[in-house]
Amino acid sequence: MASRPERLLRGGDSPLSASFLELFFDLAFVLVLSQLAAHLLHDLTVVGALHTALLLTGVWWIWVPTTWFADWYDPQSPAVRWLLVGAALGTLLAGVAIPQALDGRGLLFAAAYVSVHIARGVVTAVGLRGHPRQIRTLRILCWFSVSAVPWLAGGLLPQWRVPLWLLALALDLTGPRLGYPTPGMGRTTREELHLAGEHFAERYQQIMIIALGELVLVAGLSYAGTDLHFSQTVAFLLVFTLAVLIGLLYVTPAGQRLGPAIERADPARLGVITGYLHLVMIAGLVVTAVGAELSIVHPLRTGDTTAVVVILSGPTLFLVGRILFSATIHRRLSWPRVAALFVLAGAAAVLRLPLVAVSAVAVTVVLVVVVLDHAGIRSYRHRSGA
C-alpha cells in the first residue's frame, strides 16, 4: 500500500490526458486574455505594449508552474484538486486586476500571483514530508518566497511597481532554467524535473486553443457590434481565416512532436524554453486579437499607422515564436517563415492601405507560409518513403 506522500505523486499508471480540473483552470485564461487585449487596445503605445507584456508574462507564469505541478502530482488527489481550483481562482483575480494592475489594483494582481505559488508550495511540502521529492518542492517554494517580496512591494509602491515586478519575473523565469539552486539544498536534478511529454504537449495545445478562442471571440463580438457592411464582413472573414491558418501553423509539425522531444530532452532546457516560446506565440495572438477588432470595426480607415503596425505585428510575433519553437525541436529553420517576417515588417513600414486590405496582406503572407510548409512536409515524406 502506498504511503501518504506517494499517494500525492503521479503514479506510472496515472492517465496522461489532462484532467477535468486542469481544463477548468484553463478557463480562467479566457478572462485573462480578453482583459489583456482590452488593456492593449486602450493604450496603443510602446509603453502600453510593454505594460501589457509585463502583465501577460505574470499570468503566463501562473499557468506554466501550475501545469508542471499537475504533471508531477496525482490529479485524483484531493489536495491536488483543491490547489488547481485555487489556481483557477487566483488567475481569475489576476485577470480582474489587469485593467488597473499598474494603478489601483496592483496589490490584488501581485497577491493573487503570489498566493497561487506559495499555497501550492506549502501544501505539497507538507504533504511530502519525509519523502525524497520534498526537497524539490522546498527549493521551488524558496524561490517563489524570495520573488514574493518584490511582487508584493511593487503592489504597495506604485512608483516602483514596474521595476520591482520586472525583478520578480526575472527571478521566477530564471529559477527553473538554473535548477532552483538553494543554499543548503543544492539544485534540482534532471530526473527531479522530468515531465511527461505526452501530457505536457497536450496541455500546450489546449492553452493555444484557448488563445485562438479569444481571437475568434473578439472577431465575433466585434462583427456583431457593426452594421454588417460588406467591408466589415470581409474583415471578419479574414480574421477567421487567419485564426485557422495560425492553428495549422502551430500543430504542424513541431507542435505534434513536442511530447517525444520533451521525453528525450533535458526538461530544465526544453521544458522551460518551450514555456518562454509559447509566451511569445500567445503574445502574438493577443496582439492579433487587438488588430482584429480594429480591422473589423474600422475596415476602411486609411492612414492609421498605429493600427497597421498592430494588425501586422500579431502574426509577426506568432511567427517569431513559432520559428524559434521549430528550431528548438528540430534544430533547423523554416525559411518561408523567416522570409514572411521580413515581408510583414516591410509591409508595416510602407503600407498605407485601408485596414481591411492590411488584414488581407497578413492573411496572404501566413497562407503562403502554410502552403509552403505543407509542400515541404509532403516532399520530405516522399523522399523518406514515409
XYZ file of N, CA, C and O in Angstrom, residues 71-256:
744
model
N 1.543 17.901 -13.694
C 2.269 16.803 -14.333
C 2.973 15.923 -13.300
O 3.126 14.724 -13.503
N 3.384 16.505 -12.186
C 4.135 15.771 -11.166
C 3.241 15.085 -10.131
O 3.652 14.121 -9.496
N 2.031 15.612 -9.934
C 1.199 15.139 -8.823
C -0.081 14.484 -9.341
O -0.565 14.780 -10.434
N -0.623 13.600 -8.529
C -1.778 12.789 -8.905
C -3.028 13.663 -9.048
O -3.478 14.258 -8.061
N -3.621 13.718 -10.241
C -4.804 14.574 -10.422
C -6.021 14.095 -9.632
O -6.995 14.835 -9.494
N -5.963 12.858 -9.113
C -7.072 12.340 -8.313
C -6.922 12.658 -6.832
O -7.848 12.423 -6.048
N -5.779 13.199 -6.425
C -5.573 13.542 -5.021
C -6.418 14.749 -4.642
O -6.435 15.751 -5.366
N -7.125 14.702 -3.508
C -7.933 15.862 -3.084
C -7.102 17.138 -2.967
O -7.564 18.221 -3.337
N -5.876 17.022 -2.438
C -5.034 18.215 -2.289
C -4.722 18.831 -3.648
O -4.762 20.064 -3.817
N -4.411 17.992 -4.635
C -4.105 18.491 -5.976
C -5.337 19.148 -6.586
O -5.260 20.218 -7.209
N -6.481 18.537 -6.384
C -7.713 19.102 -6.929
C -7.996 20.488 -6.360
O -8.324 21.433 -7.089
N -7.873 20.625 -5.047
C -8.154 21.914 -4.421
C -7.131 22.966 -4.830
O -7.461 24.142 -4.982
N -5.889 22.551 -5.018
C -4.878 23.510 -5.455
C -5.138 23.984 -6.882
O -4.892 25.144 -7.213
N -5.641 23.096 -7.737
C -5.998 23.511 -9.092
C -7.189 24.473 -9.073
O -7.216 25.459 -9.826
N -8.159 24.208 -8.193
C -9.286 25.131 -8.049
C -8.783 26.489 -7.552
O -9.193 27.549 -8.047
N -7.875 26.458 -6.573
C -7.304 27.701 -6.057
C -6.518 28.448 -7.112
O -6.563 29.687 -7.180
N -5.792 27.712 -7.955
C -5.040 28.358 -9.029
C -5.982 29.028 -10.027
O -5.697 30.122 -10.538
N -7.120 28.384 -10.311
C -8.109 28.994 -11.202
C -8.653 30.287 -10.595
O -8.787 31.308 -11.290
N -8.950 30.252 -9.285
C -9.455 31.457 -8.624
C -8.395 32.563 -8.630
O -8.698 33.727 -8.917
N -7.152 32.214 -8.317
C -6.080 33.205 -8.328
C -5.889 33.823 -9.701
O -5.677 35.038 -9.828
N -5.982 32.996 -10.744
C -5.842 33.508 -12.102
C -6.986 34.450 -12.450
O -6.790 35.497 -13.087
N -8.207 34.095 -12.040
C -9.356 34.973 -12.287
C -9.179 36.324 -11.592
O -9.472 37.378 -12.166
N -8.694 36.290 -10.347
C -8.482 37.541 -9.619
C -7.401 38.385 -10.291
O -7.517 39.617 -10.367
N -6.349 37.732 -10.765
C -5.323 38.473 -11.512
C -5.929 39.092 -12.768
O -5.619 40.234 -13.130
N -6.822 38.343 -13.444
C -7.492 38.870 -14.615
C -8.376 40.062 -14.288
O -8.420 41.042 -15.036
N -9.073 39.992 -13.156
C -9.902 41.113 -12.719
C -9.038 42.358 -12.496
O -9.449 43.487 -12.791
N -7.830 42.152 -11.997
C -6.947 43.273 -11.670
C -6.281 43.893 -12.888
O -5.817 45.040 -12.828
N -6.203 43.163 -14.006
C -5.391 43.590 -15.147
C -5.663 45.016 -15.628
O -4.713 45.787 -15.852
N -6.926 45.445 -15.803
C -7.123 46.801 -16.345
C -6.489 47.906 -15.507
O -6.096 48.942 -16.052
N -6.385 47.691 -14.186
C -5.801 48.713 -13.305
C -4.626 48.151 -12.499
O -4.292 48.659 -11.437
N -3.995 47.100 -13.029
C -2.910 46.456 -12.286
C -1.729 47.386 -12.060
O -0.992 47.237 -11.076
N -1.535 48.345 -12.955
C -0.437 49.288 -12.798
C -0.895 50.582 -12.139
O -0.141 51.548 -12.069
N -2.133 50.555 -11.667
C -2.679 51.718 -10.957
C -3.210 51.265 -9.595
O -2.426 50.896 -8.733
N -4.546 51.240 -9.448
C -5.116 50.996 -8.128
C -5.257 49.546 -7.716
O -5.552 49.263 -6.554
N -5.090 48.607 -8.644
C -5.294 47.199 -8.312
C -4.003 46.385 -8.358
O -4.023 45.170 -8.532
N -2.885 47.052 -8.209
C -1.603 46.356 -8.263
C -1.452 45.319 -7.172
O -0.922 44.225 -7.405
N -1.917 45.643 -5.975
C -1.770 44.694 -4.868
C -2.625 43.455 -5.098
O -2.203 42.339 -4.760
N -3.808 43.612 -5.683
C -4.651 42.458 -5.989
C -3.952 41.537 -6.976
O -3.934 40.313 -6.800
N -3.363 42.113 -8.028
C -2.657 41.306 -9.025
C -1.497 40.561 -8.375
O -1.334 39.342 -8.559
N -0.677 41.277 -7.618
C 0.501 40.662 -7.001
C 0.099 39.599 -5.971
O 0.692 38.520 -5.913
N -0.908 39.913 -5.154
C -1.334 38.967 -4.118
C -1.908 37.698 -4.738
O -1.672 36.583 -4.243
N -2.663 37.832 -5.830
C -3.211 36.651 -6.499
C -2.088 35.776 -7.041
O -2.097 34.547 -6.874
N -1.109 36.407 -7.676
C 0.035 35.670 -8.236
C 0.808 34.946 -7.134
O 1.067 33.735 -7.216
N 1.163 35.673 -6.099
C 1.967 35.101 -5.010
C 1.198 33.995 -4.285
O 1.760 32.940 -3.958
N -0.089 34.203 -4.046
C -0.881 33.232 -3.296
C -0.927 31.877 -3.989
O -0.832 30.828 -3.336
N -1.066 31.885 -5.323
C -1.112 30.616 -6.062
C 0.174 29.825 -5.842
O 0.151 28.624 -5.537
N 1.318 30.489 -5.979
C 2.598 29.783 -5.890
C 2.940 29.375 -4.456
O 3.445 28.265 -4.227
N 2.680 30.246 -3.500
C 3.028 29.921 -2.118
C 2.112 28.827 -1.582
O 2.576 27.889 -0.914
N 0.814 28.903 -1.871
C -0.117 27.876 -1.401
C 0.259 26.516 -1.974
O 0.265 25.499 -1.246
N 0.586 26.471 -3.250
C 0.977 25.204 -3.868
C 2.232 24.644 -3.204
O 2.314 23.450 -2.896
N 3.221 25.509 -2.970
C 4.465 25.046 -2.358
C 4.288 24.564 -0.938
O 4.834 23.515 -0.546
N 3.512 25.291 -0.144
C 3.323 24.919 1.259
C 2.568 23.595 1.370
O 2.966 22.689 2.119
N 1.477 23.463 0.620
C 0.656 22.247 0.710
C 1.440 21.022 0.261
O 1.420 19.969 0.924
N 2.172 21.119 -0.840
C 2.915 19.958 -1.317
C 4.125 19.658 -0.429
O 4.472 18.489 -0.224
N 4.751 20.692 0.123
C 5.879 20.444 1.031
C 5.424 19.698 2.280
O 6.092 18.767 2.753
N 4.268 20.087 2.812
C 3.733 19.391 3.994
C 3.303 17.974 3.625
O 3.578 17.013 4.351
N 2.650 17.833 2.478
C 2.178 16.518 2.065
C 3.291 15.540 1.754
O 3.097 14.326 1.856
N 4.463 16.053 1.384
C 5.586 15.177 1.023
C 6.622 15.040 2.138
O 7.719 14.533 1.882
N 6.274 15.455 3.353
C 7.275 15.378 4.430
C 7.748 13.929 4.591
O 6.969 12.986 4.600
N 9.074 13.819 4.701
C 9.683 12.504 4.822
C 9.940 11.821 3.498
O 10.534 10.737 3.473
N 9.531 12.425 2.387
C 9.717 11.820 1.062
C 10.856 12.548 0.336
O 11.010 13.764 0.477
N 11.666 11.823 -0.457
C 12.781 12.482 -1.166
C 12.342 13.616 -2.081
O 13.108 14.561 -2.306
N 11.127 13.559 -2.604
C 10.667 14.606 -3.518
C 10.358 15.914 -2.791
O 10.154 16.950 -3.421
N 10.337 15.893 -1.465
C 10.039 17.118 -0.737
C 11.094 18.184 -0.999
O 10.779 19.383 -1.037
N 12.329 17.776 -1.218
C 13.409 18.737 -1.397
C 13.190 19.575 -2.657
O 13.480 20.774 -2.694
N 12.632 18.940 -3.712
C 12.320 19.694 -4.931
C 11.278 20.773 -4.645
O 11.417 21.920 -5.066
N 10.258 20.385 -3.913
C 9.204 21.339 -3.564
C 9.747 22.486 -2.720
O 9.381 23.650 -2.920
N 10.627 22.175 -1.783
C 11.174 23.213 -0.908
C 12.043 24.195 -1.686
O 12.011 25.404 -1.422
N 12.816 23.697 -2.633
C 13.626 24.599 -3.454
C 12.735 25.573 -4.228
O 12.981 26.781 -4.260
N 11.700 25.024 -4.875
C 10.796 25.868 -5.662
C 10.078 26.863 -4.757
O 9.937 28.049 -5.098
N 9.647 26.406 -3.592
C 8.961 27.289 -2.641
C 9.885 28.417 -2.188
O 9.441 29.574 -2.064
N 11.143 28.106 -1.971
C 12.093 29.145 -1.568
C 12.215 30.219 -2.640
O 12.231 31.426 -2.338
N 12.303 29.814 -3.893
C 12.436 30.795 -4.972
C 11.198 31.670 -5.093
O 11.307 32.897 -5.252
N 10.024 31.065 -4.991
C 8.807 31.872 -5.079
C 8.625 32.748 -3.835
O 8.028 33.823 -3.914
N 9.156 32.303 -2.701
C 9.079 33.133 -1.496
C 9.961 34.364 -1.631
O 9.587 35.460 -1.196
N 11.122 34.189 -2.259
C 12.007 35.331 -2.480
C 11.376 36.309 -3.467
O 11.353 37.535 -3.249
N 10.832 35.786 -4.564
C 10.238 36.688 -5.568
C 8.957 37.335 -5.048
O 8.538 38.384 -5.564
N 8.324 36.731 -4.035
C 7.104 37.327 -3.470
C 7.376 38.712 -2.887
O 6.482 39.567 -2.875
N 8.603 38.940 -2.418
C 8.931 40.236 -1.801
C 8.809 41.369 -2.811
O 8.074 42.344 -2.582
N 9.489 41.316 -3.983
C 9.295 42.405 -4.949
C 7.894 42.428 -5.557
O 7.395 43.505 -5.907
N 7.237 41.267 -5.663
C 5.861 41.279 -6.165
C 4.970 42.107 -5.243
O 4.251 43.007 -5.692
N 4.995 41.794 -3.956
C 4.111 42.475 -3.013
C 4.565 43.919 -2.775
O 3.727 44.825 -2.628
N 5.882 44.141 -2.740
C 6.372 45.515 -2.582
C 5.923 46.378 -3.756
O 5.517 47.539 -3.589
N 5.967 45.815 -4.959
C 5.502 46.538 -6.127
C 4.012 46.834 -6.061
O 3.549 47.887 -6.505
N 3.250 45.896 -5.496
C 1.828 46.130 -5.332
C 1.527 47.263 -4.377
O 0.515 47.962 -4.521
N 2.408 47.468 -3.394
C 2.209 48.514 -2.387
C 2.824 49.853 -2.789
O 2.432 50.892 -2.254
N 3.783 49.826 -3.720
C 4.518 51.041 -4.097
C 4.341 51.315 -5.591
O 5.141 50.857 -6.411
N 3.299 52.051 -5.959
C 3.010 52.270 -7.385
C 4.181 52.862 -8.165
O 4.404 52.492 -9.324
N 4.937 53.761 -7.551
C 6.020 54.423 -8.278
C 7.178 53.466 -8.591
O 7.980 53.733 -9.491
N 7.284 52.389 -7.844
C 8.333 51.391 -8.067
C 7.787 50.087 -8.650
O 8.504 49.103 -8.761
N 6.526 50.093 -9.026
C 5.847 48.834 -9.393
C 6.511 48.125 -10.568
O 6.821 46.930 -10.496
N 6.716 48.837 -11.650
C 7.246 48.185 -12.853
C 8.642 47.601 -12.621
O 8.879 46.415 -12.909
N 9.619 48.357 -12.100
C 10.940 47.746 -11.887
C 10.912 46.596 -10.879
O 11.632 45.606 -11.053
N 10.112 46.717 -9.835
C 10.038 45.631 -8.854
C 9.423 44.377 -9.465
O 9.895 43.255 -9.219
N 8.397 44.552 -10.261
C 7.777 43.380 -10.888
C 8.681 42.766 -11.959
O 8.689 41.546 -12.145
N 9.452 43.581 -12.646
C 10.430 43.035 -13.592
C 11.470 42.192 -12.863
O 11.868 41.117 -13.335
N 11.921 42.663 -11.691
C 12.863 41.894 -10.885
C 12.233 40.575 -10.447
O 12.874 39.510 -10.521
N 10.983 40.633 -9.996
C 10.299 39.420 -9.546
C 10.167 38.408 -10.686
O 10.426 37.209 -10.504
N 9.784 38.892 -11.867
C 9.642 37.983 -13.006
C 10.989 37.407 -13.432
O 11.071 36.236 -13.830
N 12.034 38.200 -13.344
C 13.368 37.687 -13.676
C 13.735 36.512 -12.770
O 14.288 35.499 -13.220
N 13.426 36.638 -11.481
C 13.684 35.539 -10.543
C 12.844 34.316 -10.893
O 13.352 33.177 -10.931
N 11.565 34.529 -11.161
C 10.663 33.399 -11.398
C 10.963 32.676 -12.703
O 10.881 31.450 -12.777
N 11.331 33.431 -13.736
C 11.574 32.802 -15.034
C 12.935 32.135 -15.128
O 13.099 31.165 -15.878
N 13.923 32.635 -14.384
C 15.255 32.019 -14.451
C 15.426 30.876 -13.458
O 16.301 30.029 -13.652
N 14.595 30.825 -12.419
C 14.721 29.778 -11.416
C 14.746 28.371 -11.993
O 15.687 27.594 -11.749
N 13.748 27.977 -12.792
C 13.749 26.607 -13.325
C 14.880 26.362 -14.309
O 15.397 25.243 -14.395
N 15.269 27.390 -15.048
C 16.372 27.210 -16.011
C 17.675 26.898 -15.287
O 18.521 26.157 -15.793
N 17.834 27.453 -14.084
C 19.044 27.226 -13.289
C 18.928 26.005 -12.385
O 19.910 25.620 -11.739
N 17.723 25.423 -12.316
C 17.527 24.270 -11.433
C 17.181 24.676 -10.008
O 17.401 23.895 -9.079
N 16.664 25.879 -9.802
C 16.291 26.378 -8.477
C 17.407 26.176 -7.437
O 17.187 25.575 -6.387
N 18.623 26.665 -7.695
C 19.696 26.497 -6.705
C 19.341 27.202 -5.398
O 18.943 28.368 -5.394
N 19.475 26.483 -4.293
C 19.054 26.996 -2.981
C 20.136 26.680 -1.959
O 20.607 25.535 -1.893
N 20.563 27.656 -1.158
C 21.593 27.397 -0.137
C 21.181 26.242 0.782
O 20.060 26.196 1.299
N 22.098 25.312 0.977
C 21.851 24.188 1.862
C 21.068 23.057 1.234
O 20.989 21.960 1.801
N 20.496 23.284 0.036
C 19.692 22.240 -0.612
C 20.156 21.931 -2.030
O 19.615 21.037 -2.681
N 21.143 22.675 -2.518
C 21.639 22.419 -3.868
C 20.633 22.818 -4.924
O 19.823 23.708 -4.720
N 20.689 22.145 -6.060
C 19.761 22.436 -7.152
C 19.088 21.153 -7.612
O 19.590 20.058 -7.379
N 17.949 21.306 -8.276
C 17.203 20.138 -8.726
C 17.940 19.450 -9.865
O 18.604 20.073 -10.683
N 17.791 18.138 -9.916
C 18.425 17.342 -10.958
C 17.479 17.198 -12.152
O 16.286 17.496 -12.078
N 18.022 16.713 -13.235
C 17.212 16.476 -14.433
C 16.091 15.498 -14.129
O 14.959 15.681 -14.569
N 16.382 14.475 -13.359
C 15.373 13.467 -13.049
C 14.245 14.057 -12.203
O 13.065 13.722 -12.379
N 14.586 14.976 -11.302
C 13.565 15.603 -10.459
C 12.640 16.515 -11.267
O 11.484 16.717 -10.891
N 13.144 17.069 -12.374
C 12.358 17.972 -13.197
C 11.712 17.265 -14.386
O 11.190 17.918 -15.287
N 11.732 15.937 -14.380
C 11.188 15.191 -15.517
C 9.724 15.544 -15.748
O 8.932 15.689 -14.816
N 9.364 15.691 -17.031
C 7.990 15.985 -17.419
C 7.494 14.890 -18.350
O 8.253 14.374 -19.178
N 6.226 14.518 -18.214
C 5.615 13.549 -19.123
C 5.320 14.261 -20.438
O 4.441 15.119 -20.504
N 6.074 13.910 -21.482
C 5.981 14.635 -22.741
C 4.586 14.653 -23.330
O 4.111 15.691 -23.804
N 3.898 13.526 -23.307
C 2.561 13.449 -23.899
C 1.594 14.389 -23.186
O 0.829 15.124 -23.817
N 1.643 14.397 -21.861
C 0.754 15.250 -21.076
C 1.077 16.726 -21.311
O 0.178 17.550 -21.530
N 2.361 17.050 -21.311
C 2.753 18.455 -21.422
C 2.440 19.000 -22.811
O 1.980 20.136 -22.954
N 2.669 18.202 -23.856
C 2.357 18.645 -25.212
C 0.856 18.881 -25.367
O 0.430 19.854 -26.008
N 0.053 17.999 -24.775
C -1.394 18.180 -24.824
C -1.820 19.468 -24.128
O -2.678 20.206 -24.620
N -1.183 19.775 -22.988
C -1.545 20.978 -22.257
C -1.212 22.240 -23.055
O -1.977 23.217 -23.045
N -0.080 22.229 -23.761
C 0.254 23.383 -24.584
C -0.761 23.557 -25.713
O -1.161 24.683 -26.037
N -1.173 22.464 -26.333
C -2.173 22.560 -27.390
C -3.478 23.125 -26.842
O -4.149 23.931 -27.512
N -3.830 22.731 -25.633
C -5.086 23.205 -25.043
C -5.046 24.702 -24.741
O -6.026 25.416 -24.988
N -3.928 25.192 -24.218
C -3.874 26.620 -23.921
C -3.776 27.432 -25.218
O -4.279 28.562 -25.289
N -3.183 26.862 -26.265
C -3.171 27.553 -27.550
C -4.578 27.639 -28.131
O -4.946 28.637 -28.764
N -5.391 26.599 -27.907
C -6.780 26.646 -28.359
C -7.536 27.746 -27.616
O -8.364 28.458 -28.192
N -7.254 27.889 -26.306
C -7.877 28.968 -25.535
C -7.505 30.324 -26.147
O -8.354 31.216 -26.309
N -6.223 30.492 -26.488
C -5.767 31.765 -27.063
C -6.396 31.999 -28.439
O -6.800 33.125 -28.765
N -6.493 30.940 -29.256
C -7.164 31.079 -30.547
C -8.656 31.361 -30.353
O -9.264 32.111 -31.127
N -9.225 30.771 -29.305
C -10.625 31.038 -28.995
C -10.863 32.496 -28.674
O -11.898 33.069 -29.037
N -9.904 33.119 -27.985
C -10.019 34.547 -27.691
C -10.028 35.357 -28.984
O -10.799 36.309 -29.137
N -9.185 34.972 -29.934
C -9.154 35.663 -31.223
C -10.496 35.526 -31.943
O -11.049 36.503 -32.457
N -11.043 34.315 -31.960
C -12.331 34.081 -32.622
C -13.447 34.840 -31.900
O -14.346 35.415 -32.528
N -13.387 34.840 -30.562
C -14.404 35.545 -29.780
C -14.383 37.045 -30.069
O -15.440 37.667 -30.266
N -13.204 37.627 -30.091
C -13.090 39.054 -30.389
C -13.632 39.349 -31.782
O -14.366 40.333 -31.990
N -13.297 38.480 -32.737
C -13.786 38.684 -34.098
C -15.311 38.649 -34.130
O -15.957 39.506 -34.748
N -15.896 37.660 -33.468
C -17.346 37.529 -33.477
C -18.043 38.686 -32.785
O -19.028 39.240 -33.310
N -17.545 39.074 -31.615
C -18.169 40.176 -30.882
C -18.006 41.506 -31.625
O -18.929 42.333 -31.644
N -16.840 41.712 -32.208
C -16.617 42.955 -32.956
C -17.554 43.018 -34.163
O -18.164 44.062 -34.443
N -17.665 41.923 -34.871
C -18.538 41.879 -36.051
C -20.003 42.059 -35.659
O -20.768 42.763 -36.339
N -20.402 41.451 -34.538
C -21.781 41.565 -34.075
C -22.139 43.009 -33.740
O -23.313 43.403 -33.827
N -21.152 43.813 -33.346
C -21.402 45.198 -32.982
C -21.358 46.167 -34.150
O -21.499 47.377 -33.948
N -21.157 45.653 -35.368
C -21.107 46.515 -36.551
C -22.463 46.507 -37.273
O -23.405 45.836 -36.855
N -22.519 47.210 -38.394
C -23.725 47.223 -39.230
C -23.713 46.111 -40.272
O -24.581 46.072 -41.153
N -22.720 45.224 -40.194
C -22.599 44.071 -41.104
C -22.450 44.517 -42.561
O -22.923 43.835 -43.483
N -21.771 45.633 -42.780
C -21.498 46.088 -44.140
C -20.540 45.117 -44.823
O -19.864 44.303 -44.167
N -20.452 45.247 -46.129
C -19.617 44.325 -46.899
C -18.165 44.345 -46.425
O -17.547 43.298 -46.232
N -17.600 45.538 -46.246
C -16.189 45.632 -45.825
C -15.980 45.031 -44.448
O -14.947 44.400 -44.181
N -16.965 45.195 -43.564
C -16.862 44.614 -42.221
C -16.971 43.095 -42.281
O -16.284 42.385 -41.536
N -17.812 42.606 -43.176
C -17.941 41.153 -43.353
C -16.645 40.559 -43.888
O -16.189 39.501 -43.427
N -16.052 41.241 -44.865
C -14.770 40.763 -45.410
C -13.704 40.752 -44.321
O -12.940 39.779 -44.187
N -13.640 41.808 -43.525
C -12.652 41.874 -42.445
C -12.862 40.744 -41.448
O -11.895 40.117 -40.988
N -14.108 40.458 -41.103
C -14.412 39.363 -40.182
C -13.954 38.021 -40.759
O -13.327 37.209 -40.058
N -14.258 37.769 -42.021
C -13.863 36.500 -42.643
C -12.347 36.372 -42.733
O -11.795 35.271 -42.591
N -11.661 37.482 -42.943
C -10.201 37.448 -42.986
C -9.619 37.068 -41.621
O -8.674 36.273 -41.539
N -10.188 37.617 -40.563
C -9.700 37.293 -39.218
C -9.955 35.822 -38.911
O -9.092 35.132 -38.345
N -11.130 35.321 -39.283
C -11.420 33.902 -39.047
C -10.432 33.023 -39.813
O -9.911 32.032 -39.274
N -10.163 33.395 -41.071
C -9.194 32.635 -41.872
C -7.820 32.660 -41.226
O -7.114 31.639 -41.170
N -7.424 33.822 -40.708
C -6.123 33.939 -40.049
C -6.048 33.033 -38.821
O -5.014 32.396 -38.578
N -7.139 32.950 -38.051
C -7.156 32.075 -36.880
C -6.960 30.618 -37.287
O -6.209 29.872 -36.646
N -7.611 30.200 -38.375
C -7.452 28.824 -38.868
C -6.010 28.569 -39.299
O -5.405 27.534 -38.961
N -5.432 29.509 -40.029
C -4.067 29.343 -40.529
C -3.051 29.294 -39.390
O -2.099 28.497 -39.418
N -3.236 30.141 -38.386
C -2.325 30.128 -37.238
C -2.424 28.794 -36.516
O -1.408 28.230 -36.079
N -3.643 28.259 -36.386
C -3.800 26.942 -35.771
C -3.059 25.868 -36.548
O -2.394 25.009 -35.960
N -3.143 25.913 -37.869
C -2.421 24.938 -38.694
C -0.914 25.099 -38.544
O -0.174 24.101 -38.495
N -0.452 26.342 -38.480
C 0.985 26.573 -38.309
C 1.491 26.030 -36.983
O 2.623 25.561 -36.887
N 0.661 26.094 -35.961
C 1.106 25.628 -34.652
C 1.255 24.105 -34.621
O 2.258 23.589 -34.134
N 0.278 23.382 -35.128
C 0.268 21.932 -34.913
C 1.166 21.170 -35.871
O 1.495 20.008 -35.618
N 1.588 21.786 -36.995
C 2.353 21.031 -37.979
C 3.708 21.672 -38.232
O 3.765 22.835 -38.614
N 4.810 20.868 -38.079
C 4.855 19.555 -37.447
C 5.352 19.592 -35.998
O 5.166 18.651 -35.263
N 6.023 20.691 -35.597
C 6.684 20.685 -34.284
C 5.686 20.543 -33.150
O 5.975 19.912 -32.136
N 4.492 21.124 -33.307
C 3.500 21.016 -32.250
C 3.089 19.595 -31.981
O 2.702 19.243 -30.860
N 3.176 18.730 -33.009
C 2.824 17.335 -32.841
C 3.990 16.504 -32.302
O 3.793 15.375 -31.878
